Amino acid sequence: MSKSVPAIIKPSLEEIFLTGWEHCRVILFSAPCGCGKTTTASALLSGHTICTFSAADGEFPADSIPPGCDAVLVDDLQYLLEPAHQQAMCDLIRTRRDLHFILLSRGPIPGWLMPFQFAGILLTIDILALNFDRATAQRMLESRGIMVSPGDMSAIQRDLKGYPIAMDILCRKLKGGEAYGADILSAMKRELFFYFDEAVYRRFDTPLRRLLVSLGPFQSFHRELAKMINGDPRTGELLGTIQRDTTMLLFDGLDTYHFRPIFREFLMWELYQTLTDAEQRMLYSRAALYYELHDEPDRALDCYSLAGEQSKVSALLVKNAEQHPGVGHYQKMQKYYFALPWKEISKSPSLMCGMSMLCAMCLDYETSEQWYGELQSYAARLSKSDSEHKSVQGKLAYLDIALPQRSSKGLIEVIGSIFRVMTDKQLRVPSFSVTSMLPSLMNGGKDFCEWSKKDDLMYATMRRPLETVLGRDGVGLADCAICESKFEKGEDVSARLLTLMSRLGEIQAHGTPDIEFAVVGLLARVQVSQGRARVALESVGSLRAKFLDTGQTRFLPNIDAMLCRIRLRLDDTDSTREWLRERAPKNDARLWVMWRYQYLTRAMAQFAEGEYQEALMLLARLVPYCEHCGRVMDGIHIQLLSALCRERMGSGEWKAKLCAALDTCYAYQFIWPIAQYGAAILPLLGTCGWNGDTAYLNALITAARAQAVEYPRFLKPQARPIEQLSAAETQVLKLLCENLSNQEIGEILGIKLATVKTHVSRVLQKLNVNRRSEAKNAAEKLHLI
């Protein structure tokens, strides 16, 4: 006779249950199939006299509970659907105050039980509490006589997330002594999926199974998508059934859902066995149409590709290529553009134009110019009578203006090109963005620092022609540009800003959101310079809320980056870290020019966090772009941040970087680009050895000092531990923050358990914390991990 395997209970779960038993009379285990609800509840109730029912059997007569029973366990609560039976259950809970009720359900807490939760007598234990932590998962393996290395244990916890039934299956797979790896994981999943098929999937009726399978390919979905791909008018009702009877389907919002990852994998496994190839293609085709109609072209492309509809893939790429990068979805769709055959692109003027712009956005200027040349050759083969002639000439004119490598040094020529393009009725020019969705005109779609050298003359002579010729794009443009130019030079712009703000209503009504963002961005920078950073947060935050309401979501990433810059001045480290962790663009293999404002913000945030080397690596990748495209203002910020990083790292090269930034700013008489770094840059201005104009340097120091007074902690070094950690203590801290036990740390580092305990004690002391759980938070704040 085989011995029964003892239940493995996570210590924290046992603590939650005992606390719930003391303070609550109803404990609901709400978790998907396979979380060990029944096994866990039975183990936790050992020593108690329990009476067990199944909700599938219906009502629960009070007289059937035997004397001496102190707990009632009700399994399969999701099947208790009759209102009369639900009421009987509630009455039983209310009248039998001498009993505890342990309820097990695959679904969420039902509405009829919520009054008990509101009254504070019902505790819910969910999947997170039931899933094993690393230590409990290892204890389960060891209880079955299975020993694994720390590396394999980390992989097991990463892959299985402590899912109890998956761990149980894994124990059987490893019983023969095989090492954990991809083959074992695949075998475990196959067995798990057979279990899901029998215990969950086959219990639903056919329409519901069909809906589940059709939703498997989608990481998240709206109710409307479910209706379109399923084609069943009862789709909403079916989704309600899934939510009621399982906890495999989760909310992302009021109308957005996603499946738990392991269940979604099962649905894909089921899909390949259930649907024919033709049915799968139809499913993806319907989803593609939904995404195309809802302006999610990247997802539409994925689905059209899976549906095998290459003609629709090409049509969507052509459609997007006719938009400028500020509106189009080039970054999300780039893998499809780069996968197009050269022959197909060269047949389409729109694709050649789009590829020239896309390559430029990816900093590949050589290929960008090749596609520009191909488009020129295509245009040369056309006569003026050809139907394509106007649009192709318009695309070339557009690229001459919009390509980032076409710098603005020849300012008059650029403006002349704009006039010619906008006034020539023979040309059909795609729309373009003046600001590239940035909060600036001087450093927006083009760098107009050269314009700043003669800003009064340019404003007087070009204001009316620009606003007339550019139409909506020109409303407020000149007033914003002259105000920004004067601001960068450190002049008092109060009067100009008042004039500009008086036109904000006109810009909102008759202009573009691009100019509105530039105006509000300038307003916020002026407010910051005046020591009113919190007011600046409100200005930008209000615009963000408005753009969110009006669907102008393309501006949100740069707005969030601007909010991060303002919060840096307020020493709001938590918000900065949240932006850096959740919203900042990654330092990917291929940078995206349209995100340069965000990249520079990331570098600033990394510098504030003490990540000097990481910031330098990112800044170095932006240098070729600035040099190739004549980006003066971006170049100044890169030099300044590079100087600050190098100085903080103890490298003498910071002086050359700062002097280069000073040379550039002096050439344009800019004050604010350097002065805004306040307390961080102030000590360096007098010691960098710059031998330029003394009066200019003094003015710069005065402006920087004013900012240092307003924001004394801006970009200053973070506090360090009272005592520096040794190399060994740093290693222990990193492993401790991975929730490894002392024994596991000792195995990895090859040191004795007593030595590990000494190191851990010293680490906690130096971090000024009392518990291991506090060490990770302290280490992150001190930038030790």
PDB file of N, CA and C in Angstrom, residues 156-234:
ATOM      1  N   ILE A 156      12.852  26.774 -12.536  1.00  0.00           N
ATOM      2  CA  ILE A 156      11.556  26.165 -12.239  1.00  0.00           C
ATOM      3  C   ILE A 156      10.577  27.222 -11.731  1.00  0.00           C
ATOM      4  N   GLN A 157      11.053  28.067 -10.819  1.00  0.00           N
ATOM      5  CA  GLN A 157      10.171  29.095 -10.275  1.00  0.00           C
ATOM      6  C   GLN A 157       9.788  30.111 -11.345  1.00  0.00           C
ATOM      7  N   ARG A 158      10.730  30.424 -12.234  1.00  0.00           N
ATOM      8  CA  ARG A 158      10.450  31.352 -13.327  1.00  0.00           C
ATOM      9  C   ARG A 158       9.404  30.779 -14.282  1.00  0.00           C
ATOM     10  N   ASP A 159       9.509  29.508 -14.618  1.00  0.00           N
ATOM     11  CA  ASP A 159       8.635  28.900 -15.619  1.00  0.00           C
ATOM     12  C   ASP A 159       7.266  28.516 -15.055  1.00  0.00           C
ATOM     13  N   LEU A 160       7.225  28.019 -13.818  1.00  0.00           N
ATOM     14  CA  LEU A 160       5.983  27.465 -13.267  1.00  0.00           C
ATOM     15  C   LEU A 160       5.261  28.435 -12.338  1.00  0.00           C
ATOM     16  N   LYS A 161       5.977  29.469 -11.875  1.00  0.00           N
ATOM     17  CA  LYS A 161       5.385  30.480 -10.984  1.00  0.00           C
ATOM     18  C   LYS A 161       4.776  29.866  -9.733  1.00  0.00           C
ATOM     19  N   GLY A 162       5.269  28.682  -9.338  1.00  0.00           N
ATOM     20  CA  GLY A 162       4.764  28.051  -8.124  1.00  0.00           C
ATOM     21  C   GLY A 162       3.360  27.484  -8.247  1.00  0.00           C
ATOM     22  N   TYR A 163       2.873  27.278  -9.474  1.00  0.00           N
ATOM     23  CA  TYR A 163       1.521  26.744  -9.707  1.00  0.00           C
ATOM     24  C   TYR A 163       1.466  25.317  -9.153  1.00  0.00           C
ATOM     25  N   PRO A 164       0.651  25.043  -8.137  1.00  0.00           N
ATOM     26  CA  PRO A 164       0.717  23.766  -7.424  1.00  0.00           C
ATOM     27  C   PRO A 164       0.585  22.518  -8.291  1.00  0.00           C
ATOM     28  N   ILE A 165      -0.406  22.463  -9.171  1.00  0.00           N
ATOM     29  CA  ILE A 165      -0.558  21.245  -9.954  1.00  0.00           C
ATOM     30  C   ILE A 165       0.602  21.061 -10.929  1.00  0.00           C
ATOM     31  N   ALA A 166       1.135  22.178 -11.445  1.00  0.00           N
ATOM     32  CA  ALA A 166       2.296  22.089 -12.325  1.00  0.00           C
ATOM     33  C   ALA A 166       3.492  21.550 -11.554  1.00  0.00           C
ATOM     34  N   MET A 167       3.646  21.979 -10.304  1.00  0.00           N
ATOM     35  CA  MET A 167       4.732  21.458  -9.465  1.00  0.00           C
ATOM     36  C   MET A 167       4.539  19.972  -9.191  1.00  0.00           C
ATOM     37  N   ASP A 168       3.296  19.552  -8.972  1.00  0.00           N
ATOM     38  CA  ASP A 168       3.023  18.136  -8.709  1.00  0.00           C
ATOM     39  C   ASP A 168       3.391  17.283  -9.925  1.00  0.00           C
ATOM     40  N   ILE A 169       3.006  17.756 -11.123  1.00  0.00           N
ATOM     41  CA  ILE A 169       3.352  17.021 -12.347  1.00  0.00           C
ATOM     42  C   ILE A 169       4.865  17.006 -12.535  1.00  0.00           C
ATOM     43  N   LEU A 170       5.509  18.128 -12.269  1.00  0.00           N
ATOM     44  CA  LEU A 170       6.962  18.212 -12.426  1.00  0.00           C
ATOM     45  C   LEU A 170       7.678  17.215 -11.522  1.00  0.00           C
ATOM     46  N   CYS A 171       7.187  17.063 -10.309  1.00  0.00           N
ATOM     47  CA  CYS A 171       7.806  16.098  -9.389  1.00  0.00           C
ATOM     48  C   CYS A 171       7.818  14.697  -9.997  1.00  0.00           C
ATOM     49  N   ARG A 172       6.724  14.329 -10.639  1.00  0.00           N
ATOM     50  CA  ARG A 172       6.672  13.011 -11.269  1.00  0.00           C
ATOM     51  C   ARG A 172       7.641  12.928 -12.441  1.00  0.00           C
ATOM     52  N   LYS A 173       7.791  14.015 -13.193  1.00  0.00           N
ATOM     53  CA  LYS A 173       8.682  14.007 -14.352  1.00  0.00           C
ATOM     54  C   LYS A 173      10.155  13.950 -13.938  1.00  0.00           C
ATOM     55  N   LEU A 174      10.458  14.517 -12.777  1.00  0.00           N
ATOM     56  CA  LEU A 174      11.860  14.545 -12.324  1.00  0.00           C
ATOM     57  C   LEU A 174      12.223  13.343 -11.458  1.00  0.00           C
ATOM     58  N   LYS A 175      11.245  12.490 -11.174  1.00  0.00           N
ATOM     59  CA  LYS A 175      11.463  11.360 -10.269  1.00  0.00           C
ATOM     60  C   LYS A 175      12.538  10.418 -10.781  1.00  0.00           C
ATOM     61  N   GLY A 176      12.677  10.340 -12.095  1.00  0.00           N
ATOM     62  CA  GLY A 176      13.663   9.431 -12.671  1.00  0.00           C
ATOM     63  C   GLY A 176      15.080   9.964 -12.649  1.00  0.00           C
ATOM     64  N   GLY A 177      15.286  11.151 -12.120  1.00  0.00           N
ATOM     65  CA  GLY A 177      16.633  11.707 -12.016  1.00  0.00           C
ATOM     66  C   GLY A 177      17.037  12.602 -13.170  1.00  0.00           C
ATOM     67  N   GLU A 178      16.119  12.881 -14.095  1.00  0.00           N
ATOM     68  CA  GLU A 178      16.458  13.770 -15.215  1.00  0.00           C
ATOM     69  C   GLU A 178      16.623  15.207 -14.732  1.00  0.00           C
ATOM     70  N   ALA A 179      17.505  15.935 -15.412  1.00  0.00           N
ATOM     71  CA  ALA A 179      17.710  17.347 -15.068  1.00  0.00           C
ATOM     72  C   ALA A 179      16.584  18.180 -15.669  1.00  0.00           C
ATOM     73  N   TYR A 180      16.241  19.255 -14.983  1.00  0.00           N
ATOM     74  CA  TYR A 180      15.193  20.138 -15.486  1.00  0.00           C
ATOM     75  C   TYR A 180      15.675  20.858 -16.741  1.00  0.00           C
ATOM     76  N   GLY A 181      14.804  20.923 -17.738  1.00  0.00           N
ATOM     77  CA  GLY A 181      15.151  21.596 -18.982  1.00  0.00           C
ATOM     78  C   GLY A 181      13.928  21.738 -19.859  1.00  0.00           C
ATOM     79  N   ALA A 182      14.145  22.133 -21.119  1.00  0.00           N
ATOM     80  CA  ALA A 182      13.035  22.409 -22.036  1.00  0.00           C
ATOM     81  C   ALA A 182      12.177  21.169 -22.279  1.00  0.00           C
ATOM     82  N   ASP A 183      12.806  19.993 -22.390  1.00  0.00           N
ATOM     83  CA  ASP A 183      12.043  18.762 -22.655  1.00  0.00           C
ATOM     84  C   ASP A 183      11.123  18.425 -21.488  1.00  0.00           C
ATOM     85  N   ILE A 184      11.649  18.548 -20.269  1.00  0.00           N
ATOM     86  CA  ILE A 184      10.839  18.268 -19.082  1.00  0.00           C
ATOM     87  C   ILE A 184       9.690  19.264 -18.991  1.00  0.00           C
ATOM     88  N   LEU A 185       9.982  20.541 -19.265  1.00  0.00           N
ATOM     89  CA  LEU A 185       8.947  21.569 -19.202  1.00  0.00           C
ATOM     90  C   LEU A 185       7.844  21.278 -20.221  1.00  0.00           C
ATOM     91  N   SER A 186       8.213  20.888 -21.438  1.00  0.00           N
ATOM     92  CA  SER A 186       7.219  20.580 -22.464  1.00  0.00           C
ATOM     93  C   SER A 186       6.364  19.380 -22.071  1.00  0.00           C
ATOM     94  N   ALA A 187       7.000  18.355 -21.523  1.00  0.00           N
ATOM     95  CA  ALA A 187       6.255  17.167 -21.092  1.00  0.00           C
ATOM     96  C   ALA A 187       5.296  17.516 -19.962  1.00  0.00           C
ATOM     97  N   MET A 188       5.744  18.371 -19.049  1.00  0.00           N
ATOM     98  CA  MET A 188       4.880  18.804 -17.948  1.00  0.00           C
ATOM     99  C   MET A 188       3.661  19.547 -18.484  1.00  0.00           C
ATOM    100  N   LYS A 189       3.896  20.454 -19.444  1.00  0.00           N
ATOM    101  CA  LYS A 189       2.784  21.236 -19.988  1.00  0.00           C
ATOM    102  C   LYS A 189       1.794  20.346 -20.731  1.00  0.00           C
ATOM    103  N   ARG A 190       2.290  19.357 -21.453  1.00  0.00           N
ATOM    104  CA  ARG A 190       1.369  18.455 -22.169  1.00  0.00           C
ATOM    105  C   ARG A 190       0.424  17.767 -21.193  1.00  0.00           C
ATOM    106  N   GLU A 191       0.981  17.255 -20.096  1.00  0.00           N
ATOM    107  CA  GLU A 191       0.137  16.585 -19.101  1.00  0.00           C
ATOM    108  C   GLU A 191      -0.824  17.572 -18.447  1.00  0.00           C
ATOM    109  N   LEU A 192      -0.334  18.778 -18.172  1.00  0.00           N
ATOM    110  CA  LEU A 192      -1.183  19.804 -17.574  1.00  0.00           C
ATOM    111  C   LEU A 192      -2.333  20.166 -18.513  1.00  0.00           C
ATOM    112  N   PHE A 193      -2.035  20.250 -19.806  1.00  0.00           N
ATOM    113  CA  PHE A 193      -3.066  20.624 -20.766  1.00  0.00           C
ATOM    114  C   PHE A 193      -4.121  19.528 -20.903  1.00  0.00           C
ATOM    115  N   PHE A 194      -3.721  18.271 -20.821  1.00  0.00           N
ATOM    116  CA  PHE A 194      -4.699  17.181 -20.830  1.00  0.00           C
ATOM    117  C   PHE A 194      -5.609  17.283 -19.613  1.00  0.00           C
ATOM    118  N   TYR A 195      -5.010  17.692 -18.484  1.00  0.00           N
ATOM    119  CA  TYR A 195      -5.803  17.872 -17.265  1.00  0.00           C
ATOM    120  C   TYR A 195      -6.791  19.023 -17.446  1.00  0.00           C
ATOM    121  N   PHE A 196      -6.333  20.161 -17.980  1.00  0.00           N
ATOM    122  CA  PHE A 196      -7.227  21.293 -18.246  1.00  0.00           C
ATOM    123  C   PHE A 196      -8.359  20.866 -19.180  1.00  0.00           C
ATOM    124  N   ASP A 197      -8.022  20.094 -20.194  1.00  0.00           N
ATOM    125  CA  ASP A 197      -9.009  19.678 -21.186  1.00  0.00           C
ATOM    126  C   ASP A 197     -10.141  18.902 -20.524  1.00  0.00           C
ATOM    127  N   GLU A 198      -9.766  18.014 -19.601  1.00  0.00           N
ATOM    128  CA  GLU A 198     -10.769  17.165 -18.954  1.00  0.00           C
ATOM    129  C   GLU A 198     -11.479  17.881 -17.807  1.00  0.00           C
ATOM    130  N   ALA A 199     -10.708  18.590 -16.983  1.00  0.00           N
ATOM    131  CA  ALA A 199     -11.272  19.157 -15.749  1.00  0.00           C
ATOM    132  C   ALA A 199     -11.960  20.498 -15.961  1.00  0.00           C
ATOM    133  N   VAL A 200     -11.618  21.204 -17.041  1.00  0.00           N
ATOM    134  CA  VAL A 200     -12.182  22.541 -17.247  1.00  0.00           C
ATOM    135  C   VAL A 200     -12.894  22.632 -18.601  1.00  0.00           C
ATOM    136  N   TYR A 201     -12.139  22.450 -19.671  1.00  0.00           N
ATOM    137  CA  TYR A 201     -12.624  22.769 -21.013  1.00  0.00           C
ATOM    138  C   TYR A 201     -13.838  21.940 -21.406  1.00  0.00           C
ATOM    139  N   ARG A 202     -13.794  20.631 -21.190  1.00  0.00           N
ATOM    140  CA  ARG A 202     -14.886  19.745 -21.619  1.00  0.00           C
ATOM    141  C   ARG A 202     -16.142  19.925 -20.793  1.00  0.00           C
ATOM    142  N   ARG A 203     -16.052  20.625 -19.681  1.00  0.00           N
ATOM    143  CA  ARG A 203     -17.230  20.842 -18.848  1.00  0.00           C
ATOM    144  C   ARG A 203     -18.104  21.988 -19.371  1.00  0.00           C
ATOM    145  N   PHE A 204     -17.554  22.783 -20.296  1.00  0.00           N
ATOM    146  CA  PHE A 204     -18.323  23.865 -20.901  1.00  0.00           C
ATOM    147  C   PHE A 204     -19.071  23.332 -22.117  1.00  0.00           C
ATOM    148  N   ASP A 205     -20.167  24.013 -22.476  1.00  0.00           N
ATOM    149  CA  ASP A 205     -20.902  23.573 -23.668  1.00  0.00           C
ATOM    150  C   ASP A 205     -20.154  24.041 -24.926  1.00  0.00           C
ATOM    151  N   THR A 206     -20.604  23.568 -26.078  1.00  0.00           N
ATOM    152  CA  THR A 206     -19.877  23.795 -27.331  1.00  0.00           C
ATOM    153  C   THR A 206     -19.697  25.267 -27.679  1.00  0.00           C
ATOM    154  N   PRO A 207     -20.723  26.120 -27.592  1.00  0.00           N
ATOM    155  CA  PRO A 207     -20.512  27.538 -27.933  1.00  0.00           C
ATOM    156  C   PRO A 207     -19.449  28.207 -27.059  1.00  0.00           C
ATOM    157  N   LEU A 208     -19.412  27.843 -25.779  1.00  0.00           N
ATOM    158  CA  LEU A 208     -18.445  28.448 -24.881  1.00  0.00           C
ATOM    159  C   LEU A 208     -17.036  27.944 -25.187  1.00  0.00           C
ATOM    160  N   ARG A 209     -16.924  26.655 -25.506  1.00  0.00           N
ATOM    161  CA  ARG A 209     -15.603  26.115 -25.887  1.00  0.00           C
ATOM    162  C   ARG A 209     -15.111  26.802 -27.154  1.00  0.00           C
ATOM    163  N   ARG A 210     -16.035  27.023 -28.091  1.00  0.00           N
ATOM    164  CA  ARG A 210     -15.668  27.677 -29.353  1.00  0.00           C
ATOM    165  C   ARG A 210     -15.158  29.100 -29.098  1.00  0.00           C
ATOM    166  N   LEU A 211     -15.829  29.815 -28.208  1.00  0.00           N
ATOM    167  CA  LEU A 211     -15.404  31.174 -27.878  1.00  0.00           C
ATOM    168  C   LEU A 211     -14.026  31.172 -27.224  1.00  0.00           C
ATOM    169  N   LEU A 212     -13.804  30.265 -26.287  1.00  0.00           N
ATOM    170  CA  LEU A 212     -12.513  30.199 -25.594  1.00  0.00           C
ATOM    171  C   LEU A 212     -11.370  29.982 -26.579  1.00  0.00           C
ATOM    172  N   VAL A 213     -11.558  29.036 -27.479  1.00  0.00           N
ATOM    173  CA  VAL A 213     -10.513  28.723 -28.450  1.00  0.00           C
ATOM    174  C   VAL A 213     -10.259  29.915 -29.374  1.00  0.00           C
ATOM    175  N   SER A 214     -11.313  30.599 -29.780  1.00  0.00           N
ATOM    176  CA  SER A 214     -11.143  31.716 -30.708  1.00  0.00           C
ATOM    177  C   SER A 214     -10.440  32.899 -30.057  1.00  0.00           C
ATOM    178  N   LEU A 215     -10.478  33.001 -28.733  1.00  0.00           N
ATOM    179  CA  LEU A 215      -9.827  34.107 -28.037  1.00  0.00           C
ATOM    180  C   LEU A 215      -8.393  33.781 -27.611  1.00  0.00           C
ATOM    181  N   GLY A 216      -8.004  32.530 -27.730  1.00  0.00           N
ATOM    182  CA  GLY A 216      -6.664  32.119 -27.310  1.00  0.00           C
ATOM    183  C   GLY A 216      -5.519  32.909 -27.929  1.00  0.00           C
ATOM    184  N   PRO A 217      -5.581  33.270 -29.218  1.00  0.00           N
ATOM    185  CA  PRO A 217      -4.443  33.960 -29.830  1.00  0.00           C
ATOM    186  C   PRO A 217      -4.204  35.383 -29.324  1.00  0.00           C
ATOM    187  N   PHE A 218      -5.117  35.919 -28.525  1.00  0.00           N
ATOM    188  CA  PHE A 218      -5.033  37.345 -28.214  1.00  0.00           C
ATOM    189  C   PHE A 218      -4.636  37.562 -26.754  1.00  0.00           C
ATOM    190  N   GLN A 219      -3.516  38.277 -26.596  1.00  0.00           N
ATOM    191  CA  GLN A 219      -2.980  38.512 -25.255  1.00  0.00           C
ATOM    192  C   GLN A 219      -3.977  39.294 -24.400  1.00  0.00           C
ATOM    193  N   SER A 220      -4.660  40.251 -25.009  1.00  0.00           N
ATOM    194  CA  SER A 220      -5.761  40.943 -24.347  1.00  0.00           C
ATOM    195  C   SER A 220      -6.798  41.258 -25.420  1.00  0.00           C
ATOM    196  N   PHE A 221      -8.021  41.459 -25.002  1.00  0.00           N
ATOM    197  CA  PHE A 221      -9.062  41.696 -25.998  1.00  0.00           C
ATOM    198  C   PHE A 221     -10.224  42.465 -25.375  1.00  0.00           C
ATOM    199  N   HIS A 222     -10.952  43.162 -26.248  1.00  0.00           N
ATOM    200  CA  HIS A 222     -12.176  43.852 -25.862  1.00  0.00           C
ATOM    201  C   HIS A 222     -13.368  42.952 -26.173  1.00  0.00           C
ATOM    202  N   ARG A 223     -14.460  43.255 -25.532  1.00  0.00           N
ATOM    203  CA  ARG A 223     -15.694  42.510 -25.786  1.00  0.00           C
ATOM    204  C   ARG A 223     -16.088  42.598 -27.260  1.00  0.00           C
ATOM    205  N   GLU A 224     -15.842  43.773 -27.865  1.00  0.00           N
ATOM    206  CA  GLU A 224     -16.207  43.967 -29.269  1.00  0.00           C
ATOM    207  C   GLU A 224     -15.389  43.052 -30.184  1.00  0.00           C
ATOM    208  N   LEU A 225     -14.091  42.883 -29.855  1.00  0.00           N
ATOM    209  CA  LEU A 225     -13.260  41.954 -30.631  1.00  0.00           C
ATOM    210  C   LEU A 225     -13.791  40.535 -30.497  1.00  0.00           C
ATOM    211  N   ALA A 226     -14.154  40.153 -29.282  1.00  0.00           N
ATOM    212  CA  ALA A 226     -14.689  38.802 -29.068  1.00  0.00           C
ATOM    213  C   ALA A 226     -15.935  38.565 -29.913  1.00  0.00           C
ATOM    214  N   LYS A 227     -16.800  39.576 -29.988  1.00  0.00           N
ATOM    215  CA  LYS A 227     -18.015  39.436 -30.786  1.00  0.00           C
ATOM    216  C   LYS A 227     -17.703  39.295 -32.271  1.00  0.00           C
ATOM    217  N   MET A 228     -16.708  40.079 -32.747  1.00  0.00           N
ATOM    218  CA  MET A 228     -16.406  40.054 -34.174  1.00  0.00           C
ATOM    219  C   MET A 228     -15.803  38.724 -34.609  1.00  0.00           C
ATOM    220  N   ILE A 229     -14.882  38.203 -33.820  1.00  0.00           N
ATOM    221  CA  ILE A 229     -14.211  36.975 -34.260  1.00  0.00           C
ATOM    222  C   ILE A 229     -15.047  35.728 -33.978  1.00  0.00           C
ATOM    223  N   ASN A 230     -15.944  35.812 -32.984  1.00  0.00           N
ATOM    224  CA  ASN A 230     -16.734  34.634 -32.645  1.00  0.00           C
ATOM    225  C   ASN A 230     -18.012  34.551 -33.478  1.00  0.00           C
ATOM    226  N   GLY A 231     -18.590  35.727 -33.780  1.00  0.00           N
ATOM    227  CA  GLY A 231     -19.797  35.744 -34.605  1.00  0.00           C
ATOM    228  C   GLY A 231     -21.034  35.234 -33.916  1.00  0.00           C
ATOM    229  N   ASP A 232     -20.992  35.026 -32.596  1.00  0.00           N
ATOM    230  CA  ASP A 232     -22.144  34.527 -31.843  1.00  0.00           C
ATOM    231  C   ASP A 232     -22.800  35.707 -31.135  1.00  0.00           C
ATOM    232  N   PRO A 233     -24.090  35.939 -31.357  1.00  0.00           N
ATOM    233  CA  PRO A 233     -24.761  37.076 -30.705  1.00  0.00           C
ATOM    234  C   PRO A 233     -24.776  36.971 -29.181  1.00  0.00           C
ATOM    235  N   ARG A 234     -24.516  35.758 -28.664  1.00  0.00           N
ATOM    236  CA  ARG A 234     -24.519  35.566 -27.213  1.00  0.00           C
ATOM    237  C   ARG A 234     -23.121  35.704 -26.604  1.00  0.00           C
TER     238      ARG A 234
END
